[in-house]
C-alpha positions as a printed Julia matrix, in Angstrom:
193×3 Matrix{Float64}:
 151.73  102.55  127.57
 154.85  104.17  128.92
 155.65  104.47  132.6
 154.53  108.09  132.74
 151.23  107.68  130.91
 148.07  107.59  133.0
 144.72  105.94  132.52
 142.15  108.53  131.42
 138.79  108.62  129.68
 135.78  106.35  129.56
 136.71  102.67  129.71
 134.51  100.05  128.09
 133.7    96.73  129.72
 132.69   94.39  126.91
 130.38   91.46  127.5
 131.76   87.95  127.21
 129.97   86.41  124.22
 129.26   82.68  124.01
 128.29   80.31  121.22
 124.95   78.46  121.44
 126.95   75.5   122.84
 128.3    77.61  125.71
 131.86   78.04  124.42
 133.63   81.4   124.25
 132.76   83.15  121.0
 136.15   84.65  120.2
 135.19   86.22  116.83
 132.28   88.01  118.56
 134.55   89.13  121.41
 137.0    90.56  118.87
 134.16   92.45  117.13
 132.92   93.77  120.48
 136.4    94.99  121.47
 136.9    96.54  118.02
 133.59   98.38  118.4
 134.72   99.73  121.79
 137.98  101.03  120.33
 136.29  102.47  117.23
 133.66  104.19  119.39
 136.4   106.05  121.26
 136.82  104.1   124.5
 139.78  105.32  126.53
 140.57  101.7   127.36
 139.07   98.23  127.72
 138.48   96.35  130.99
 137.91   92.57  130.91
 136.98   90.1   132.25
 135.4    91.64  135.34
 132.0    91.57  137.08
 130.1    93.1   134.15
 131.79   90.56  131.84
 130.58   87.78  134.18
 134.14   86.58  134.84
 132.81   84.27  137.55
 131.1    82.12  134.88
 134.41   81.48  133.1
 137.0    78.8   133.77
 140.49   80.07  134.55
 141.56   78.97  131.07
 138.7    80.95  129.5
 139.6    84.01  131.55
 143.16   83.84  130.24
 141.86   83.49  126.69
 139.68   86.59  127.14
 142.67   88.62  128.38
 144.87   87.42  125.51
 142.13   88.17  122.96
 141.47   91.68  124.29
 145.21   92.5   124.36
 145.65   91.19  120.81
 142.59   92.99  119.46
 143.38   96.37  121.03
 146.94   96.01  119.69
 148.26   98.83  121.84
 145.7   101.35  120.57
 144.13  101.75  124.03
 145.15  100.46  127.47
 143.85   97.11  128.7
 142.89   96.57  132.33
 142.72   92.83  133.0
 140.38   91.58  135.71
 142.23   89.15  137.97
 139.86   88.68  140.91
 139.67   85.16  142.24
 138.26   82.93  144.92
 141.67   82.93  146.62
 144.94   84.83  146.64
 146.53   81.97  144.7
 144.02   82.24  141.85
 144.32   86.03  141.67
 148.13   85.8   141.66
 148.03   83.25  138.82
 145.66   85.49  136.84
 147.84   88.57  137.55
 151.03   86.82  136.41
 149.29   85.74  133.23
 147.84   89.2   132.54
 151.23   90.85  132.93
 152.88   88.34  130.59
 150.01   88.63  128.08
 150.58   92.37  127.73
 147.83   93.91  129.86
 148.66   97.5   130.86
 147.28   97.02  134.37
 145.21   94.61  136.45
 142.14   95.03  138.63
 141.18   92.85  141.58
 138.67   92.55  144.38
 139.8    90.72  147.53
 138.99   86.98  147.44
 135.23   86.66  147.17
 134.42   83.32  148.8
 135.89   83.83  152.26
 136.11   87.57  152.7
 139.46   88.44  154.3
 140.11   90.96  157.05
 142.16   94.15  156.61
 145.61   92.62  157.22
 144.91   89.78  154.79
 143.64   92.29  152.22
 146.94   94.2   152.42
 148.84   90.93  151.9
 146.54   90.04  149.01
 147.19   93.27  147.1
 150.92   93.03  147.78
 150.96   89.54  146.25
 148.88   90.63  143.24
 151.1    93.66  142.59
 154.27   91.59  142.81
 152.87   88.95  140.43
 151.44   91.37  137.85
 154.43   93.61  137.27
 152.02   96.29  136.0
 149.92   98.86  137.92
 147.11   97.51  140.1
 143.58   98.81  140.52
 141.89   98.12  143.87
 138.28   97.16  143.15
 136.1    98.23  146.08
 132.83   96.41  145.36
 129.59   95.79  147.25
 128.74   92.59  149.11
 127.94   89.76  148.81
 130.59   89.26  146.11
 132.7    92.24  147.05
 134.43   93.17  150.28
 133.75   96.87  150.9
 136.86   98.45  152.39
 137.26  101.48  154.65
 138.72  104.58  152.98
 141.64  104.51  155.42
 142.54  100.95  154.33
 142.27  101.87  150.65
 144.52  104.9   151.16
 147.01  102.85  153.19
 147.39  100.31  150.39
 147.78  103.05  147.78
 150.51  104.7   149.87
 152.34  101.58  151.06
 152.15   98.85  148.39
 154.42   99.4   145.37
 152.4    99.07  142.16
 149.0    99.61  143.78
 148.12  102.96  142.23
 144.46  103.11  141.19
 140.98  102.69  142.64
 137.78  101.39  141.09
 135.13  102.47  143.57
 131.75  100.72  143.42
 130.25  100.83  146.92
 127.0   102.48  147.96
 128.61  105.8   148.92
 131.1   105.86  146.06
 131.43  109.66  145.63
 132.06  110.16  149.35
 134.55  107.28  149.49
 136.39  108.64  146.44
 136.73  112.06  148.06
 138.01  110.68  151.37
 140.48  108.29  149.7
 141.78  111.07  147.45
 142.37  113.28  150.48
 144.04  110.49  152.49
 146.16  109.0   149.71
 147.31  112.21  148.06
 149.64  111.72  145.11
 149.83  107.95  145.74
 146.41  107.7   144.07
 147.03  108.03  140.33
 143.38  107.76  139.25
 139.87  106.63  140.07
 137.34  104.69  138.03
 133.78  104.43  139.22
């Protein structure tokens, strides 16, 4: 993608396939990603909640990102999931995703010890700096997610360089999207939900 392209369309979130022995099934993942592209997906998002990223080791997560980037081969944008149990893990995943060729990254705040608003701002600043590509804020329901107030979401979109998109998945998603759009203005480049 070029700097002035935006993320549009329906994005596919492929499953993470495993062999009967519990290893990543890379040939199956490649087929799944190829199906998504052939079926007209606007982009591919992985590994995230629907891909069961939390069941993968950090090494496996990196392999999934590398595989998806290779298989899409620039035909559609790749949004790499970089959520982690800590800021350090998310930063490591974001650095890797940027180097691997992901077009953007998506992260929830750390999901073991849920941080407060100031720590969340620091978290997204660190992720954006590490990734070097646009960042999606993932606003997800508890217990894994840390639902965030629309004012906090808009603040991060306005104030943190590189934080440009929102993936809204809380109970009142349409209302939150509307409020964030009004508060963030042009700082919000797009919403996925």
